[in-house]
Amino acid sequence: MEIREKGSEFLKEELHKAQKELKLKDAECERLCRVRGQLERELEELTASLFEEAHKMVREANMKQAASEKQLKETRGKVDTTLFAEFQAWRESPTLDKTSPFLERVYREDVGPCLDFTVQELSALVRAAVEDNTLTIEPVASQTLPAVKVAAVECGRTNTCALSGLACACRHRIRLGDSESHYYISPSSRARITAVCNFFTYIRYIQQGLVRQDAEPMFWEITRLRKEMSLAKLGFFPQEA
């Protein structure tokens, strides 16, 4: 009996201990659940806050972009209107006189900078020849190439560009008027001269009545040719140039 009673007491103690540990674990689980719930709520609030902030930033960015685009469109519209008006005034009585607002602008913004080379004296002669339509550009004949290595021949004639003063592969040369003198030019210089010549060719066609279009298509073609001059001046030109 004594052994049975002792065994019963031991089991009761173990049961009480297990119940106590269970209560502690339950309390810990409850605390962890509360912490998890709080973290989930805070995470939801943070997510909502970040989403709202991101949405606000996107909305503000879109508004700024729309405002900028509107301002740019208005500015471009005003500029285009002015340029178009100048072109229309010139088209009514087309002339190559640089005093007209239309040509004066093109000379100042495009032709002048495009033909502004390092060698100023020759640049002035080239500009005059382009205006007079007496400039000739011709490829360098293969037989005039010096006897050098094949790799050098493939790159073209190695010479110094007469306009830029830089040593480079000059595949073309220019002749001014009836002069027998030739000047070797680099691909970049050739591209710049060609872009200006293309512009003058087109406005001469207009002057001669050979372009039978409305004013607007003419204006956009001139705008394209002005763009070509700007790109050539910056060094952007077809590789075959």
Coordinates of N, CA and C in Angstrom, one line a residue:
M1 N 0.8 -1.2 0.0 CA 0.0 0.0 0.0 C 0.9 1.3 0.0
E2 N 1.9 1.2 0.8 CA 2.8 2.4 0.9 C 3.4 2.6 -0.4
I3 N 3.8 1.6 -1.1 CA 4.5 1.8 -2.4 C 3.5 2.4 -3.4
R4 N 2.3 1.9 -3.3 CA 1.2 2.4 -4.3 C 0.9 3.8 -4.0
E5 N 0.9 4.2 -2.7 CA 0.6 5.6 -2.4 C 1.7 6.5 -2.9
K6 N 3.0 6.1 -2.7 CA 4.1 6.8 -3.1 C 4.1 7.0 -4.7
G7 N 3.8 5.9 -5.3 CA 3.7 6.0 -6.8 C 2.6 6.9 -7.3
S8 N 1.5 6.9 -6.5 CA 0.4 7.8 -6.9 C 0.8 9.3 -6.7
E9 N 1.5 9.5 -5.6 CA 1.9 10.9 -5.3 C 2.9 11.4 -6.3
F10 N 3.8 10.5 -6.8 CA 4.8 10.8 -7.8 C 4.1 11.2 -9.1
L11 N 3.1 10.4 -9.5 CA 2.4 10.6 -10.7 C 1.6 12.0 -10.7
K12 N 1.1 12.2 -9.4 CA 0.4 13.5 -9.3 C 1.3 14.7 -9.5
E13 N 2.5 14.5 -8.9 CA 3.5 15.6 -9.0 C 3.9 15.8 -10.4
E14 N 4.1 14.7 -11.1 CA 4.6 14.8 -12.5 C 3.4 15.4 -13.4
L15 N 2.2 15.0 -13.1 CA 1.1 15.6 -13.8 C 0.9 17.1 -13.5
H16 N 1.1 17.5 -12.2 CA 1.0 18.9 -11.9 C 2.1 19.7 -12.6
K17 N 3.3 19.1 -12.6 CA 4.5 19.7 -13.3 C 4.2 19.8 -14.8
A18 N 3.6 18.8 -15.4 CA 3.4 18.8 -16.9 C 2.3 19.9 -17.2
Q19 N 1.3 19.9 -16.3 CA 0.2 20.9 -16.5 C 0.8 22.3 -16.4
K20 N 1.7 22.5 -15.4 CA 2.3 23.8 -15.2 C 3.1 24.2 -16.5
E21 N 3.9 23.3 -17.0 CA 4.7 23.5 -18.2 C 3.8 23.8 -19.4
L22 N 2.7 23.1 -19.4 CA 1.7 23.3 -20.5 C 1.1 24.7 -20.5
K23 N 0.8 25.1 -19.3 CA 0.2 26.5 -19.1 C 1.2 27.5 -19.6
L24 N 2.5 27.3 -19.2 CA 3.6 28.2 -19.6 C 3.7 28.3 -21.2
K25 N 3.6 27.1 -21.8 CA 3.7 27.0 -23.2 C 2.5 27.6 -23.9
D26 N 1.3 27.4 -23.3 CA 0.1 28.1 -23.8 C 0.3 29.6 -23.7
A27 N 0.8 30.1 -22.6 CA 1.0 31.5 -22.4 C 2.0 32.0 -23.5
E28 N 3.1 31.3 -23.7 CA 4.1 31.7 -24.6 C 3.5 31.7 -26.1
C29 N 2.7 30.7 -26.4 CA 2.1 30.6 -27.7 C 1.1 31.8 -27.9
E30 N 0.4 32.1 -26.8 CA -0.6 33.2 -26.9 C 0.2 34.5 -27.1
R31 N 1.3 34.7 -26.4 CA 2.1 35.9 -26.6 C 2.7 36.0 -28.0
L32 N 3.2 34.9 -28.5 CA 3.7 34.8 -29.8 C 2.6 35.1 -30.9
C33 N 1.5 34.6 -30.6 CA 0.4 34.9 -31.5 C 0.0 36.4 -31.6
R34 N 0.1 37.0 -30.4 CA -0.2 38.4 -30.3 C 0.9 39.2 -31.0
V35 N 2.1 38.8 -30.8 CA 3.2 39.5 -31.5 C 3.1 39.3 -33.0
R36 N 2.8 38.1 -33.5 CA 2.6 37.9 -34.9 C 1.5 38.7 -35.5
G37 N 0.4 38.8 -34.7 CA -0.7 39.6 -35.2 C -0.4 41.0 -35.3
Q38 N 0.4 41.5 -34.3 CA 0.8 42.9 -34.3 C 1.8 43.2 -35.5
L39 N 2.7 42.2 -35.7 CA 3.6 42.4 -36.9 C 2.9 42.4 -38.2
E40 N 1.9 41.5 -38.3 CA 1.1 41.4 -39.5 C 0.3 42.7 -39.8
R41 N -0.2 43.3 -38.7 CA -0.9 44.5 -38.9 C 0.0 45.7 -39.3
E42 N 1.2 45.7 -38.6 CA 2.2 46.7 -38.9 C 2.7 46.6 -40.4
L43 N 2.8 45.3 -40.8 CA 3.3 45.0 -42.2 C 2.2 45.5 -43.2
E44 N 1.0 45.2 -42.9 CA -0.1 45.6 -43.7 C -0.2 47.1 -43.8
E45 N 0.0 47.8 -42.7 CA -0.1 49.3 -42.7 C 1.1 49.8 -43.4
L46 N 2.3 49.2 -43.3 CA 3.5 49.7 -44.0 C 3.3 49.5 -45.5
T47 N 2.8 48.3 -45.9 CA 2.6 48.0 -47.3 C 1.6 49.0 -47.9
A48 N 0.5 49.3 -47.2 CA -0.5 50.2 -47.6 C 0.1 51.6 -47.8
S49 N 1.0 52.0 -46.8 CA 1.6 53.3 -46.8 C 2.6 53.4 -48.0
L50 N 3.4 52.4 -48.2 CA 4.3 52.4 -49.3 C 3.6 52.4 -50.6
F51 N 2.5 51.7 -50.7 CA 1.8 51.6 -52.0 C 1.2 53.0 -52.3
E52 N 0.6 53.6 -51.2 CA 0.1 55.0 -51.4 C 1.2 56.0 -51.8
E53 N 2.3 55.9 -51.1 CA 3.4 56.8 -51.4 C 3.9 56.6 -52.8
A54 N 4.0 55.3 -53.3 CA 4.5 55.0 -54.6 C 3.5 55.5 -55.6
H55 N 2.2 55.3 -55.3 CA 1.1 55.8 -56.2 C 1.2 57.3 -56.3
K56 N 1.4 58.0 -55.2 CA 1.5 59.4 -55.2 C 2.7 59.9 -56.0
M57 N 3.8 59.2 -55.8 CA 5.0 59.6 -56.6 C 4.8 59.4 -58.1
V58 N 4.2 58.3 -58.5 CA 3.9 58.1 -59.9 C 2.9 59.1 -60.4
R59 N 1.9 59.4 -59.6 CA 0.9 60.4 -60.1 C 1.6 61.8 -60.3
E60 N 2.4 62.2 -59.3 CA 3.1 63.4 -59.4 C 4.1 63.5 -60.6
A61 N 4.8 62.3 -60.8 CA 5.7 62.2 -62.0 C 4.9 62.3 -63.3
N62 N 3.8 61.7 -63.3 CA 3.0 61.8 -64.6 C 2.5 63.2 -64.8
M63 N 2.1 63.9 -63.7 CA 1.6 65.2 -63.8 C 2.7 66.2 -64.3
K64 N 4.0 66.0 -63.7 CA 5.1 66.8 -64.2 C 5.5 66.5 -65.6
Q65 N 5.4 65.2 -66.0 CA 5.7 64.8 -67.4 C 4.7 65.4 -68.3
A66 N 3.4 65.4 -68.0 CA 2.4 65.9 -68.8 C 2.6 67.4 -69.0
A67 N 2.9 68.1 -67.8 CA 3.1 69.5 -67.9 C 4.3 69.9 -68.8
S68 N 5.4 69.1 -68.6 CA 6.6 69.3 -69.4 C 6.3 69.1 -70.9
E69 N 5.6 68.0 -71.2 CA 5.3 67.8 -72.6 C 4.4 68.9 -73.2
K70 N 3.5 69.3 -72.4 CA 2.6 70.4 -72.8 C 3.4 71.7 -73.1
Q71 N 4.3 72.0 -72.2 CA 5.1 73.2 -72.3 C 6.0 73.0 -73.5
L72 N 6.6 71.8 -73.7 CA 7.5 71.6 -74.9 C 6.7 71.7 -76.2
K73 N 5.5 71.1 -76.2 CA 4.7 71.2 -77.4 C 4.3 72.6 -77.7
E74 N 3.9 73.4 -76.7 CA 3.6 74.8 -76.9 C 4.8 75.6 -77.4
T75 N 6.0 75.3 -76.8 CA 7.2 76.0 -77.2 C 7.5 75.6 -78.7
R76 N 7.5 74.3 -78.9 CA 7.8 73.8 -80.3 C 6.8 74.4 -81.3
G77 N 5.5 74.5 -80.9 CA 4.5 75.0 -81.7 C 4.8 76.5 -82.1
K78 N 5.2 77.2 -81.1 CA 5.6 78.7 -81.3 C 6.8 78.8 -82.2
V79 N 7.8 77.9 -82.0 CA 9.0 78.0 -82.8 C 8.7 77.6 -84.2
D80 N 7.9 76.5 -84.4 CA 7.6 76.0 -85.7 C 6.7 77.0 -86.5
T81 N 5.8 77.7 -85.7 CA 5.0 78.7 -86.3 C 5.9 79.9 -86.9
T82 N 6.9 80.3 -86.1 CA 7.8 81.4 -86.5 C 8.6 80.9 -87.7
L83 N 9.2 79.7 -87.6 CA 10.0 79.3 -88.7 C 9.1 79.1 -90.0
F84 N 7.9 78.6 -89.8 CA 7.1 78.4 -91.0 C 6.7 79.7 -91.6
A85 N 6.4 80.7 -90.8 CA 6.1 82.0 -91.3 C 7.2 82.6 -92.1
E86 N 8.4 82.4 -91.5 CA 9.6 82.9 -92.3 C 9.8 82.2 -93.6
F87 N 9.6 80.9 -93.6 CA 9.7 80.2 -94.8 C 8.7 80.6 -95.9
Q88 N 7.4 80.7 -95.4 CA 6.4 81.1 -96.3 C 6.7 82.5 -96.9
A89 N 7.2 83.4 -96.1 CA 7.5 84.8 -96.6 C 8.6 84.6 -97.7
W90 N 9.6 83.8 -97.5 CA 10.6 83.6 -98.4 C 10.1 82.9 -99.7
R91 N 9.2 81.9 -99.5 CA 8.7 81.2 -100.7 C 7.9 82.0 -101.6
E92 N 7.3 83.1 -101.1 CA 6.5 84.0 -102.0 C 7.4 84.6 -103.1
S93 N 8.7 84.9 -102.7 CA 9.6 85.4 -103.6 C 11.0 84.8 -103.3
P94 N 11.2 83.5 -103.7 CA 12.4 82.8 -103.3 C 13.7 83.5 -103.9
T95 N 14.6 83.6 -103.1 CA 15.9 84.2 -103.5 C 17.0 83.6 -102.6
L96 N 18.2 83.7 -103.1 CA 19.4 83.2 -102.3 C 20.0 84.3 -101.5
D97 N 19.3 85.4 -101.4 CA 19.8 86.6 -100.7 C 19.8 86.2 -99.2
K98 N 20.9 86.3 -98.5 CA 21.0 86.0 -97.1 C 20.4 87.0 -96.2
T99 N 19.9 88.1 -96.7 CA 19.2 89.1 -95.8 C 17.8 88.7 -95.5
S100 N 17.2 87.7 -96.2 CA 15.9 87.3 -95.8 C 15.9 86.6 -94.5
P101 N 14.9 86.8 -93.6 CA 14.9 86.2 -92.3 C 15.0 84.7 -92.3
F102 N 14.4 84.1 -93.3 CA 14.5 82.6 -93.4 C 15.9 82.1 -93.6
L103 N 16.6 82.7 -94.7 CA 17.9 82.2 -95.0 C 18.9 82.8 -94.0
E104 N 18.7 83.9 -93.4 CA 19.6 84.4 -92.4 C 19.6 83.5 -91.2
R105 N 18.5 83.0 -90.8 CA 18.4 82.0 -89.7 C 19.1 80.7 -90.1
V106 N 18.9 80.2 -91.2 CA 19.5 78.9 -91.7 C 21.0 79.1 -91.7
Y107 N 21.5 80.2 -92.3 CA 22.9 80.5 -92.3 C 23.5 80.5 -90.9
R108 N 22.8 81.2 -90.0 CA 23.3 81.4 -88.7 C 23.3 80.1 -87.9
E109 N 22.3 79.4 -88.0 CA 22.1 78.2 -87.1 C 22.7 76.9 -87.7
D110 N 22.8 76.8 -89.1 CA 23.1 75.6 -89.7 C 24.3 75.7 -90.7
V111 N 24.2 76.5 -91.7 CA 25.2 76.5 -92.7 C 26.5 77.0 -92.2
G112 N 26.5 78.1 -91.5 CA 27.7 78.7 -90.9 C 28.5 77.7 -90.0
P113 N 27.8 77.2 -89.0 CA 28.5 76.2 -88.1 C 28.9 74.9 -88.8
C114 N 28.2 74.5 -89.8 CA 28.5 73.2 -90.5 C 29.8 73.4 -91.4
L115 N 30.0 74.6 -91.9 CA 31.1 74.9 -92.8 C 32.2 75.7 -92.0
D116 N 32.2 75.6 -90.7 CA 33.2 76.3 -89.9 C 34.3 75.3 -89.6
F117 N 35.3 75.2 -90.4 CA 36.4 74.3 -90.2 C 37.6 74.9 -89.5
T118 N 38.5 74.1 -89.2 CA 39.7 74.6 -88.5 C 40.5 75.6 -89.4
V119 N 40.7 75.2 -90.6 CA 41.5 76.0 -91.6 C 40.5 77.1 -92.1
Q120 N 40.5 78.2 -91.5 CA 39.5 79.3 -91.8 C 39.6 79.8 -93.2
E121 N 40.8 80.0 -93.7 CA 40.9 80.6 -95.1 C 40.2 79.7 -96.1
L122 N 40.5 78.4 -96.1 CA 39.9 77.4 -97.0 C 38.4 77.3 -96.7
S123 N 38.1 77.4 -95.5 CA 36.6 77.3 -95.1 C 35.8 78.3 -95.8
A124 N 36.4 79.6 -95.8 CA 35.7 80.7 -96.5 C 35.6 80.4 -98.0
L125 N 36.6 79.9 -98.6 CA 36.6 79.6 -100.0 C 35.5 78.5 -100.3
V126 N 35.5 77.4 -99.5 CA 34.5 76.4 -99.6 C 33.1 76.9 -99.5
R127 N 32.9 77.7 -98.5 CA 31.5 78.3 -98.3 C 31.1 79.1 -99.6
A128 N 32.0 79.9 -100.1 CA 31.7 80.7 -101.3 C 31.4 79.8 -102.5
A129 N 32.2 78.7 -102.6 CA 32.0 77.8 -103.8 C 30.6 77.1 -103.6
V130 N 30.3 76.7 -102.4 CA 29.0 76.1 -102.2 C 27.9 77.0 -102.5
E131 N 28.0 78.3 -102.1 CA 26.9 79.2 -102.4 C 26.8 79.5 -103.9
D132 N 27.9 79.5 -104.6 CA 28.0 79.7 -106.1 C 27.7 78.5 -106.9
N133 N 27.6 77.3 -106.2 CA 27.4 76.0 -106.8 C 28.5 75.7 -107.8
T134 N 29.7 76.0 -107.3 CA 30.9 75.7 -108.2 C 31.9 74.7 -107.5
L135 N 31.4 74.1 -106.4 CA 32.3 73.1 -105.7 C 32.1 71.7 -106.2
T136 N 33.2 71.0 -106.5 CA 33.2 69.7 -107.0 C 33.8 68.7 -105.9
I137 N 33.1 67.6 -105.6 CA 33.6 66.6 -104.7 C 33.8 65.3 -105.6
E138 N 35.0 64.8 -105.6 CA 35.2 63.6 -106.4 C 36.0 62.6 -105.5
P139 N 35.8 61.3 -105.8 CA 36.5 60.3 -105.0 C 38.0 60.2 -105.5
V140 N 38.8 59.8 -104.6 CA 40.2 59.7 -104.9 C 40.4 58.4 -105.8
A141 N 40.9 58.5 -107.0 CA 41.1 57.4 -107.9 C 42.0 56.4 -107.3
S142 N 41.7 55.1 -107.4 CA 42.5 54.0 -106.8 C 43.9 54.0 -107.3
Q143 N 44.2 54.5 -108.6 CA 45.5 54.4 -109.1 C 46.4 55.5 -108.5
T144 N 45.8 56.5 -107.8 CA 46.6 57.5 -107.2 C 47.1 57.1 -105.8
L145 N 46.6 56.0 -105.3 CA 47.1 55.5 -104.0 C 48.5 55.2 -104.0
P146 N 49.2 55.5 -102.9 CA 50.7 55.2 -102.9 C 50.9 53.7 -102.7
A147 N 52.0 53.3 -103.0 CA 52.3 51.8 -102.8 C 52.7 51.6 -101.4
V148 N 51.7 51.2 -100.6 CA 51.8 50.9 -99.2 C 51.2 49.5 -98.9
K149 N 51.2 49.2 -97.7 CA 50.7 47.9 -97.3 C 49.2 47.8 -97.6
V150 N 48.7 46.6 -97.9 CA 47.3 46.4 -98.2 C 46.4 46.9 -97.2
A151 N 46.7 46.8 -95.9 CA 45.8 47.3 -94.8 C 45.6 48.8 -95.0
A152 N 46.7 49.5 -95.3 CA 46.6 51.0 -95.5 C 45.7 51.3 -96.7
V153 N 45.9 50.6 -97.8 CA 45.1 50.8 -99.0 C 43.6 50.6 -98.7
E154 N 43.3 49.6 -98.0 CA 41.9 49.3 -97.7 C 41.2 50.5 -96.9
C155 N 42.0 51.2 -96.1 CA 41.5 52.3 -95.3 C 41.4 53.6 -96.2
G156 N 41.8 53.6 -97.4 CA 41.8 54.7 -98.3 C 43.1 55.5 -98.3
R157 N 43.2 56.6 -98.9 CA 44.4 57.4 -99.0 C 44.7 58.0 -97.7
T158 N 45.9 57.7 -97.1 CA 46.3 58.3 -95.8 C 46.9 59.7 -96.2
N159 N 46.2 60.7 -95.7 CA 46.7 62.1 -96.0 C 46.2 63.0 -94.9
T160 N 46.3 64.3 -95.1 CA 45.9 65.2 -94.1 C 44.7 66.0 -94.6
C161 N 43.6 66.0 -93.9 CA 42.4 66.7 -94.3 C 42.7 68.2 -94.4
A162 N 42.5 68.8 -95.6 CA 42.8 70.2 -95.8 C 42.0 71.1 -95.0
L163 N 40.8 70.7 -94.6 CA 39.9 71.5 -93.8 C 40.1 71.4 -92.3
S164 N 40.3 70.2 -91.8 CA 40.4 70.0 -90.4 C 41.9 70.0 -89.9
G165 N 42.8 69.8 -90.9 CA 44.2 69.7 -90.5 C 44.6 68.4 -89.8
L166 N 43.7 67.5 -89.8 CA 44.0 66.2 -89.1 C 44.4 65.1 -90.1
A167 N 45.3 64.3 -89.6 CA 45.8 63.2 -90.4 C 44.7 62.1 -90.4
C168 N 44.2 61.7 -91.5 CA 43.2 60.7 -91.6 C 43.1 60.1 -93.0
A169 N 42.2 59.1 -93.1 CA 42.0 58.4 -94.4 C 41.1 59.3 -95.3
C170 N 41.7 60.0 -96.3 CA 40.9 60.9 -97.1 C 40.5 60.2 -98.4
R171 N 39.3 59.8 -98.5 CA 38.8 59.1 -99.7 C 38.3 60.0 -100.8
H172 N 38.1 61.3 -100.5 CA 37.6 62.3 -101.4 C 38.5 63.5 -101.4
R173 N 38.3 64.3 -102.5 CA 39.0 65.6 -102.6 C 38.0 66.6 -103.2
I174 N 38.2 67.8 -103.0 CA 37.3 68.9 -103.5 C 38.1 69.8 -104.5
R175 N 37.4 70.4 -105.4 CA 37.9 71.4 -106.3 C 37.0 72.6 -106.3
L176 N 37.6 73.7 -106.2 CA 36.8 75.0 -106.1 C 36.8 75.7 -107.5
G177 N 35.6 75.8 -108.0 CA 35.5 76.5 -109.3 C 36.3 75.9 -110.4
D178 N 36.9 76.7 -111.2 CA 37.7 76.2 -112.3 C 39.2 75.9 -111.9
S179 N 39.5 76.1 -110.7 CA 40.8 75.9 -110.2 C 41.3 74.4 -110.4
E180 N 42.5 74.2 -110.8 CA 43.1 72.9 -111.0 C 43.6 72.3 -109.6
S181 N 43.5 73.1 -108.6 CA 44.0 72.6 -107.3 C 42.9 71.7 -106.7
H182 N 43.4 70.6 -106.0 CA 42.5 69.7 -105.3 C 42.9 69.7 -103.8
Y183 N 41.9 69.5 -103.0 CA 42.1 69.5 -101.6 C 41.5 68.1 -101.0
Y184 N 42.4 67.3 -100.4 CA 41.9 66.1 -99.8 C 41.1 66.4 -98.5
I185 N 40.0 65.7 -98.4 CA 39.1 66.0 -97.2 C 38.8 64.6 -96.6
S186 N 38.5 64.7 -95.3 CA 38.1 63.5 -94.5 C 36.7 63.2 -94.7
P187 N 36.3 62.0 -94.3 CA 34.8 61.6 -94.4 C 33.9 62.6 -93.7
S188 N 34.4 63.0 -92.5 CA 33.6 64.0 -91.7 C 33.4 65.3 -92.4
S189 N 34.5 65.8 -93.0 CA 34.4 67.1 -93.7 C 33.5 66.9 -95.0
R190 N 33.7 65.8 -95.6 CA 32.8 65.6 -96.8 C 31.4 65.5 -96.4
A191 N 31.0 64.9 -95.3 CA 29.6 64.8 -94.9 C 29.1 66.2 -94.6
R192 N 29.9 67.0 -94.0 CA 29.4 68.4 -93.6 C 29.1 69.2 -94.9
I193 N 30.1 69.1 -95.8 CA 29.9 69.9 -97.1 C 28.7 69.3 -97.9
T194 N 28.6 68.0 -97.9 CA 27.5 67.4 -98.7 C 26.1 67.8 -98.1
A195 N 26.0 67.8 -96.7 CA 24.8 68.2 -96.1 C 24.4 69.6 -96.5
V196 N 25.3 70.5 -96.5 CA 25.0 71.9 -96.9 C 24.7 72.0 -98.4
C197 N 25.4 71.3 -99.2 CA 25.1 71.3 -100.7 C 23.7 70.7 -100.9
N198 N 23.3 69.7 -100.2 CA 21.9 69.2 -100.4 C 20.9 70.2 -100.0
F199 N 21.1 71.0 -99.0 CA 20.2 72.1 -98.6 C 20.1 73.1 -99.8
F200 N 21.3 73.5 -100.3 CA 21.3 74.6 -101.3 C 20.6 74.0 -102.6
T201 N 20.9 72.8 -102.9 CA 20.3 72.2 -104.1 C 18.7 72.2 -104.0
Y202 N 18.2 71.9 -102.8 CA 16.8 71.9 -102.7 C 16.2 73.3 -102.8
I203 N 16.8 74.3 -102.1 CA 16.2 75.6 -102.2 C 16.4 76.2 -103.6
R204 N 17.4 75.8 -104.3 CA 17.6 76.3 -105.7 C 16.4 75.7 -106.6
Y205 N 16.1 74.4 -106.3 CA 15.0 73.8 -107.0 C 13.7 74.6 -106.7
I206 N 13.5 75.0 -105.5 CA 12.3 75.8 -105.1 C 12.3 77.1 -105.9
Q207 N 13.5 77.7 -105.9 CA 13.6 79.0 -106.5 C 13.3 78.9 -108.0
Q208 N 13.7 77.8 -108.6 CA 13.5 77.6 -110.1 C 12.2 77.1 -110.4
G209 N 11.3 76.8 -109.4 CA 10.0 76.4 -109.6 C 9.9 74.9 -110.0
L210 N 10.9 74.1 -109.6 CA 11.0 72.7 -109.9 C 10.3 71.8 -108.8
V211 N 10.1 72.4 -107.7 CA 9.4 71.7 -106.6 C 7.9 72.0 -106.6
R212 N 7.1 71.1 -107.0 CA 5.7 71.4 -107.1 C 4.9 70.8 -106.0
Q213 N 5.0 71.4 -104.8 CA 4.4 70.9 -103.6 C 3.8 72.1 -102.9
D214 N 2.9 71.8 -101.9 CA 2.4 72.8 -101.0 C 3.5 73.3 -100.1
A215 N 3.3 74.4 -99.4 CA 4.3 74.9 -98.5 C 4.7 74.0 -97.4
E216 N 3.7 73.3 -96.8 CA 4.0 72.5 -95.7 C 5.0 71.3 -96.0
P217 N 4.8 70.5 -97.0 CA 5.7 69.5 -97.3 C 7.1 70.0 -97.6
M218 N 7.2 71.2 -98.3 CA 8.5 71.8 -98.5 C 9.2 72.2 -97.2
F219 N 8.4 72.7 -96.3 CA 8.9 73.2 -95.0 C 9.5 72.0 -94.3
W220 N 8.8 70.8 -94.2 CA 9.3 69.7 -93.5 C 10.5 69.1 -94.2
E221 N 10.6 69.2 -95.5 CA 11.8 68.7 -96.2 C 13.0 69.6 -95.8
I222 N 12.8 70.9 -95.8 CA 13.8 71.8 -95.3 C 14.3 71.5 -93.9
T223 N 13.3 71.2 -93.1 CA 13.6 70.9 -91.7 C 14.4 69.7 -91.6
R224 N 14.1 68.7 -92.4 CA 14.9 67.4 -92.5 C 16.4 67.7 -92.9
L225 N 16.5 68.6 -93.9 CA 17.8 68.9 -94.4 C 18.6 69.7 -93.4
R226 N 17.9 70.6 -92.6 CA 18.6 71.3 -91.5 C 19.1 70.3 -90.5
K227 N 18.3 69.3 -90.2 CA 18.7 68.3 -89.2 C 19.9 67.6 -89.7
E228 N 20.0 67.3 -91.0 CA 21.2 66.6 -91.5 C 22.4 67.4 -91.4
M229 N 22.3 68.7 -91.5 CA 23.4 69.6 -91.3 C 23.9 69.6 -89.9
S230 N 22.9 69.6 -89.0 CA 23.2 69.6 -87.5 C 23.9 68.3 -87.1
L231 N 23.4 67.2 -87.7 CA 24.0 65.9 -87.3 C 25.4 65.8 -87.9
A232 N 25.6 66.3 -89.1 CA 27.0 66.2 -89.8 C 27.9 67.1 -89.0
K233 N 27.5 68.2 -88.5 CA 28.4 69.1 -87.7 C 28.8 68.4 -86.4
L234 N 27.9 67.6 -85.8 CA 28.2 66.8 -84.6 C 29.0 65.6 -84.9
G235 N 29.3 65.2 -86.1 CA 30.1 64.1 -86.4 C 29.3 62.8 -86.8
F236 N 28.0 62.9 -86.9 CA 27.2 61.8 -87.3 C 26.9 61.8 -88.8
F237 N 27.4 60.7 -89.4 CA 27.3 60.6 -90.9 C 27.4 59.2 -91.3
P238 N 26.8 58.8 -92.4 CA 27.0 57.4 -92.9 C 28.4 57.0 -93.1
Q239 N 28.7 55.8 -92.8 CA 30.1 55.3 -92.8 C 30.7 55.4 -94.2
E240 N 29.8 55.3 -95.2 CA 30.3 55.3 -96.6 C 30.7 56.7 -97.0
A241 N 30.4 57.7 -96.1 CA 30.8 59.1 -96.5 C 32.3 59.2 -96.4

